CSV table of C-alpha atoms and ligand atoms in Angstrom, one decimal:
chain,number,residue,atom,x,y,z
A,1,MET,CA,123.1,132.0,177.5
A,2,THR,CA,119.9,133.1,179.3
A,3,VAL,CA,117.8,135.7,177.5
A,4,ALA,CA,115.7,138.2,179.5
A,5,PRO,CA,112.0,138.3,178.4
A,6,THR,CA,112.4,142.0,177.7
A,7,ALA,CA,115.3,141.6,175.3
A,8,PRO,CA,114.0,142.9,172.0
A,9,LEU,CA,114.2,141.7,168.4
A,10,LEU,CA,116.1,144.4,166.4
A,11,PHE,CA,115.0,145.1,162.9
A,12,PHE,CA,117.3,147.3,160.7
A,13,ASP,CA,116.7,149.1,157.3
A,14,SER,CA,117.5,152.3,155.6
A,15,GLY,CA,113.9,153.4,155.9
A,16,VAL,CA,110.4,152.0,156.3
A,17,GLY,CA,111.0,148.9,154.1
A,18,GLY,CA,111.8,146.7,157.0
A,19,LEU,CA,108.2,147.0,158.1
A,20,SER,CA,107.4,144.4,155.5
A,21,ILE,CA,109.5,142.0,157.5
A,22,LEU,CA,108.4,143.3,160.9
A,23,GLY,CA,104.7,142.7,160.0
A,24,PRO,CA,104.9,138.9,159.5
A,25,SER,CA,107.4,138.6,162.4
A,26,ARG,CA,104.9,140.3,164.8
A,27,ALA,CA,102.2,138.0,163.6
A,28,ALA,CA,104.4,135.0,164.4
A,29,LEU,CA,105.6,136.3,167.7
A,30,PRO,CA,103.0,138.8,169.0
A,31,ASN,CA,104.5,139.3,172.4
A,32,ALA,CA,108.1,140.0,171.2
A,33,PRO,CA,109.5,143.3,172.3
A,34,VAL,CA,110.6,145.1,169.1
A,35,VAL,CA,113.1,147.9,168.2
A,36,TYR,CA,112.8,149.0,164.6
A,37,ALA,CA,115.8,151.0,163.4
A,38,ALA,CA,115.9,153.1,160.2
A,39,ASP,CA,119.0,154.8,159.0
A,40,SER,CA,117.2,157.9,157.8
A,41,ALA,CA,120.4,159.9,157.7
A,42,GLY,CA,121.9,157.3,155.3
A,43,PHE,CA,118.7,156.8,153.2
A,44,PRO,CA,118.6,155.7,150.4
A,45,TYR,CA,121.0,152.8,150.3
A,46,GLY,CA,120.2,151.6,146.8
A,47,THR,CA,122.0,154.3,145.1
A,48,LYS,CA,125.2,154.1,147.3
A,49,SER,CA,128.4,152.3,146.6
A,50,GLU,CA,129.3,148.9,148.1
A,51,ALA,CA,132.1,150.6,150.0
A,52,GLU,CA,129.7,153.2,151.6
A,53,ILE,CA,127.2,150.5,152.7
A,54,ALA,CA,129.9,148.1,153.9
A,55,ALA,CA,131.4,150.9,156.1
A,56,ARG,CA,128.1,152.3,157.4
A,57,VAL,CA,125.9,149.2,158.3
A,58,PRO,CA,128.2,147.2,160.6
A,59,ALA,CA,129.1,150.4,162.6
A,60,LEU,CA,125.4,151.3,163.0
A,61,LEU,CA,124.4,147.9,164.0
A,62,GLY,CA,127.2,147.8,166.6
A,63,ARG,CA,125.8,151.0,168.2
A,64,LEU,CA,122.2,149.7,168.1
A,65,VAL,CA,123.2,146.4,169.8
A,66,GLU,CA,125.1,148.3,172.5
A,67,ARG,CA,122.1,150.5,173.2
A,68,TYR,CA,119.2,148.0,173.0
A,69,ARG,CA,120.9,144.7,173.9
A,70,PRO,CA,118.6,142.7,171.4
A,71,ARG,CA,118.4,138.9,171.5
A,72,LEU,CA,118.6,138.8,167.7
A,73,ALA,CA,119.1,141.3,164.9
A,74,VAL,CA,117.4,141.2,161.5
A,75,ILE,CA,118.9,143.1,158.6
A,76,ALA,CA,115.5,143.9,157.0
A,77,CYS,CA,117.1,145.3,153.9
A,78,ASN,CA,118.3,143.4,150.8
A,79,THR,CA,120.8,146.0,149.9
A,80,ALA,CA,122.6,145.9,153.3
A,81,SER,CA,122.3,142.1,153.5
A,82,THR,CA,123.7,141.2,150.1
A,83,ILE,CA,126.7,143.5,150.7
A,84,ALA,CA,127.4,143.5,154.5
A,85,LEU,CA,125.8,140.4,156.1
A,86,PRO,CA,129.1,138.4,156.7
A,87,VAL,CA,130.8,141.5,158.2
A,88,VAL,CA,127.9,142.2,160.5
A,89,ARG,CA,127.7,138.6,161.6
A,90,ALA,CA,131.4,138.5,162.4
A,91,ALA,CA,131.1,141.7,164.4
A,92,LEU,CA,128.1,140.8,166.6
A,93,ASP,CA,127.8,138.1,169.2
A,94,ILE,CA,124.0,137.6,168.7
A,95,PRO,CA,122.3,135.8,165.8
A,96,VAL,CA,121.9,137.9,162.7
A,97,VAL,CA,119.2,137.1,160.1
A,98,GLY,CA,119.6,138.6,156.7
A,99,THR,CA,117.1,139.4,153.9
A,100,VAL,CA,118.1,138.1,150.5
A,101,PRO,CA,116.2,138.0,147.2
A,102,ALA,CA,113.5,135.2,147.3
A,103,ILE,CA,114.7,133.7,144.0
A,104,LYS,CA,114.3,130.1,145.3
A,105,PRO,CA,110.5,130.3,146.0
A,106,ALA,CA,110.0,132.3,142.9
A,107,ALA,CA,111.7,129.6,140.7
A,108,LEU,CA,109.4,127.0,142.4
A,109,LEU,CA,106.3,129.0,141.4
A,110,SER,CA,107.2,130.0,137.9
A,111,ARG,CA,105.5,128.1,135.0
A,112,SER,CA,106.9,130.3,132.2
A,113,ARG,CA,110.4,130.0,133.6
A,114,VAL,CA,110.9,133.8,133.3
A,115,LEU,CA,111.4,135.5,136.6
A,116,GLY,CA,111.9,139.1,137.5
A,117,VAL,CA,114.1,140.4,140.3
A,118,LEU,CA,113.0,143.9,141.3
A,119,GLY,CA,115.4,145.5,143.8
A,120,THR,CA,117.6,148.5,144.3
A,121,ASP,CA,120.3,149.3,141.8
A,122,ALA,CA,122.9,148.2,144.4
A,123,THR,CA,121.2,144.8,145.0
A,124,VAL,CA,120.5,143.7,141.4
A,125,ARG,CA,124.2,144.1,140.6
A,126,GLN,CA,125.5,141.9,143.5
A,127,PRO,CA,127.3,138.6,142.8
A,128,TYR,CA,125.1,137.3,145.6
A,129,VAL,CA,122.1,137.6,143.2
A,130,ASP,CA,124.2,135.8,140.4
A,131,ARG,CA,124.8,133.0,142.8
A,132,LEU,CA,121.1,132.7,143.8
A,133,ALA,CA,120.0,132.8,140.1
A,134,ALA,CA,122.6,130.1,139.2
A,135,GLU,CA,121.7,127.8,142.1
A,136,PHE,CA,117.9,128.1,142.0
A,137,GLY,CA,116.9,129.5,138.6
A,138,ASN,CA,119.4,127.8,136.3
A,139,ASP,CA,116.6,126.8,133.9
A,140,CYS,CA,115.0,130.2,134.1
A,141,ILE,CA,115.6,133.6,132.4
A,142,VAL,CA,116.2,135.8,135.4
A,143,LEU,CA,115.6,139.5,134.5
A,144,ARG,CA,116.7,142.2,136.9
A,145,HIS,CA,115.8,145.8,137.4
A,146,GLY,CA,116.7,148.4,140.0
A,147,SER,CA,114.3,151.2,140.9
A,148,ALA,CA,115.1,154.0,143.3
A,149,ALA,CA,111.8,155.7,142.5
A,150,LEU,CA,109.8,152.7,143.9
A,151,VAL,CA,111.7,153.0,147.2
A,152,GLN,CA,110.6,156.6,147.4
A,153,LEU,CA,107.0,155.6,146.5
A,154,ALA,CA,106.8,153.2,149.5
A,155,GLU,CA,108.1,155.9,151.8
A,156,ALA,CA,105.6,158.4,150.4
A,157,LYS,CA,102.8,155.8,150.8
A,158,LEU,CA,103.5,155.3,154.5
A,159,ARG,CA,103.6,159.1,155.0
A,160,GLY,CA,100.1,159.2,153.6
A,161,GLU,CA,100.9,161.1,150.5
A,162,THR,CA,99.1,160.9,147.1
A,163,LEU,CA,100.9,158.4,144.8
A,164,ASP,CA,101.8,158.7,141.1
A,165,PRO,CA,100.7,155.4,139.4
A,166,ALA,CA,103.4,155.9,136.7
A,167,VAL,CA,106.1,155.0,139.3
A,168,ALA,CA,105.0,151.4,139.7
A,169,ARG,CA,104.3,151.1,136.0
A,170,ASP,CA,107.8,152.3,135.1
A,171,ALA,CA,109.4,150.0,137.6
A,172,LEU,CA,107.6,146.9,136.2
A,173,SER,CA,108.3,148.0,132.6
A,174,GLY,CA,112.0,147.9,133.5
A,175,LEU,CA,111.5,144.1,133.7
A,176,LEU,CA,108.7,143.5,131.2
A,177,ASP,CA,110.5,145.5,128.4
A,178,GLN,CA,113.6,143.2,128.5
A,179,PRO,CA,113.8,140.3,126.1
A,180,GLY,CA,111.5,137.5,127.3
A,181,GLY,CA,109.8,140.0,129.8
A,182,ASP,CA,106.4,139.5,128.2
A,183,ARG,CA,106.4,135.9,129.6
A,184,MET,CA,107.4,136.9,133.2
A,185,ASP,CA,104.9,135.3,135.6
A,186,VAL,CA,106.7,135.8,138.9
A,187,ALA,CA,108.6,138.8,140.2
A,188,VAL,CA,110.8,138.8,143.3
A,189,LEU,CA,110.4,141.9,145.4
A,190,ALA,CA,114.0,142.0,146.3
A,191,CYS,CA,113.9,145.3,148.2
A,192,THR,CA,112.0,145.3,151.5
A,193,HIS,CA,110.2,148.5,150.5
A,194,PHE,CA,108.5,146.9,147.6
A,195,PRO,CA,106.0,144.6,149.4
A,196,LEU,CA,104.6,147.9,150.9
A,197,VAL,CA,103.6,148.9,147.3
A,198,GLU,CA,102.6,145.5,146.1
A,199,GLU,CA,99.0,146.7,145.5
A,200,GLU,CA,100.3,149.5,143.2
A,201,LEU,CA,102.6,147.0,141.4
A,202,ALA,CA,99.7,144.5,140.9
A,203,ALA,CA,97.5,147.3,139.5
A,204,ALA,CA,100.2,148.3,137.1
A,205,ALA,CA,100.8,144.8,135.7
A,206,PRO,CA,99.5,144.2,132.2
A,207,HIS,CA,99.0,140.5,132.9
A,208,PRO,CA,98.8,138.5,136.1
A,209,ILE,CA,102.2,138.4,137.9
A,210,ARG,CA,102.8,136.8,141.2
A,211,PHE,CA,105.0,138.8,143.6
A,212,VAL,CA,107.1,137.0,146.1
A,213,HIS,CA,109.3,138.2,149.0
A,214,GLY,CA,111.0,136.9,152.1
A,215,GLY,CA,108.9,138.3,154.9
A,216,GLU,CA,107.1,135.0,156.0
A,217,GLY,CA,110.3,133.0,155.6
A,218,ILE,CA,112.2,135.4,157.9
A,219,ALA,CA,109.4,135.3,160.5
A,220,ARG,CA,109.7,131.5,160.6
A,221,ARG,CA,113.5,131.8,160.9
A,222,ILE,CA,113.2,134.2,163.8
A,223,ALA,CA,110.7,131.9,165.5
A,224,TYR,CA,113.1,129.0,165.1
A,225,LEU,CA,116.1,130.8,166.4
A,226,THR,CA,114.2,132.1,169.5
A,227,GLN,CA,112.5,128.8,170.3
A,228,GLY,CA,112.2,128.1,174.0
A,229,GLN,CA,113.1,131.7,174.9
A,230,PRO,CA,110.9,133.7,177.4
A,231,TRP,CA,108.7,136.6,176.2
A,232,PRO,CA,106.6,139.1,178.0
A,233,ASP,CA,103.0,138.1,178.9
A,234,ALA,CA,101.5,140.8,176.7
A,235,PRO,CA,102.7,142.7,173.6
A,236,PRO,CA,104.9,145.5,174.8
A,237,PRO,CA,104.9,148.9,172.9
A,238,GLY,CA,107.6,148.9,170.3
A,239,THR,CA,110.3,151.5,169.6
A,240,ALA,CA,111.2,153.1,166.3
A,241,VAL,CA,114.7,154.6,166.2
A,242,PHE,CA,116.0,156.9,163.4
A,243,THR,CA,119.5,158.1,162.7
A,244,ARG,CA,117.9,161.5,161.8
A,245,VAL,CA,114.5,162.6,163.1
A,246,ASN,CA,112.9,165.2,160.8
A,247,ASP,CA,109.4,166.1,159.5
A,248,ASP,CA,109.4,163.0,157.2
A,249,VAL,CA,109.8,160.8,160.3
A,250,HIS,CA,107.0,162.6,162.1
A,251,ALA,CA,104.7,162.0,159.1
A,252,LEU,CA,105.3,158.3,159.5
A,253,GLU,CA,103.9,158.2,163.1
A,254,LYS,CA,100.5,156.8,162.1
A,255,ALA,CA,102.0,154.1,159.9
A,256,LEU,CA,104.5,153.1,162.6
A,257,ALA,CA,101.8,152.9,165.2
A,258,GLY,CA,100.0,150.4,162.9
A,259,TYR,CA,103.1,148.1,163.4
A,260,GLY,CA,103.0,148.6,167.2
A,261,LEU,CA,105.8,151.1,167.2
A,262,ALA,CA,104.5,153.7,169.7
A,263,ARG,CA,107.7,155.4,170.6
A,264,ILE,CA,110.1,157.3,168.3
A,265,GLU,CA,113.7,157.9,169.3
A,266,ALA,CA,116.9,159.3,167.7
A,267,LEU,CA,120.1,157.3,167.6
B,1,LIG,N1,114.8,148.6,151.8
B,1,LIG,C1,116.1,148.4,151.3
B,1,LIG,C2,116.3,147.1,150.5
B,1,LIG,O1,115.7,146.1,150.9
B,1,LIG,C3,116.8,149.6,150.6
B,1,LIG,C4,116.1,150.8,150.1
B,1,LIG,C5,117.0,151.9,149.9
B,1,LIG,O2,117.4,152.5,150.9
B,1,LIG,O3,117.4,152.2,148.7
B,1,LIG,O4,117.1,147.0,149.6
């Protein structure tokens, strides 16, 4: 199948979290046309049921693909990926890259063999996470904690608001206060919002903790899947599309521009 140089990469998340995936992807493929889609009307995903997410995400991606005709779609959201990735893949006729907790690289890094998985409530309870922990961390204690407040913190940070340091501290305590938690040396940021507040998490850590996430790995995967395809000669302005455009979205304009997203549209 021939791909037009203007065919974009489509990134999808409930909110701004997917920017932590878009960042490394733009660094790897600077001339890629980009559409960043946020389901602001459905945000947040992490406190929703599996059924709600499984019904919502494939339908939205179908509409987005029809409108923007991307060459590839990235579900830049752990919650949506761990629940709906197979259904989305079956429904679309383009490659779909998912975002799943980076337990494998975390297990390779850990010396204490105590890992943390910090995600949304919906992600940390997924059997997908059980499988990753069994496959790659079977000699590790894999602690899990879900934090909806940390998702909100990342959104607030990108809106330029003043942040409460207690939020990052409480989220980390959710892991550190579990049995063995005092030995945790690596934490997987298993929600794409969390790398956006990595600085706040590091500042809240009582001892050095390495934070790992999948952004760079996904960028490499996109580069591999689009190898040999044509791109524009210069970086084109990107588009951000929201399922609901309100004041919160307008407050994100500056942060979005920093990721090359110059245009805002409503779906
Ligand atoms: N960024 C999303 C994730 O990676 C979900 C955040 C939310 O909407 O709760 O899980």
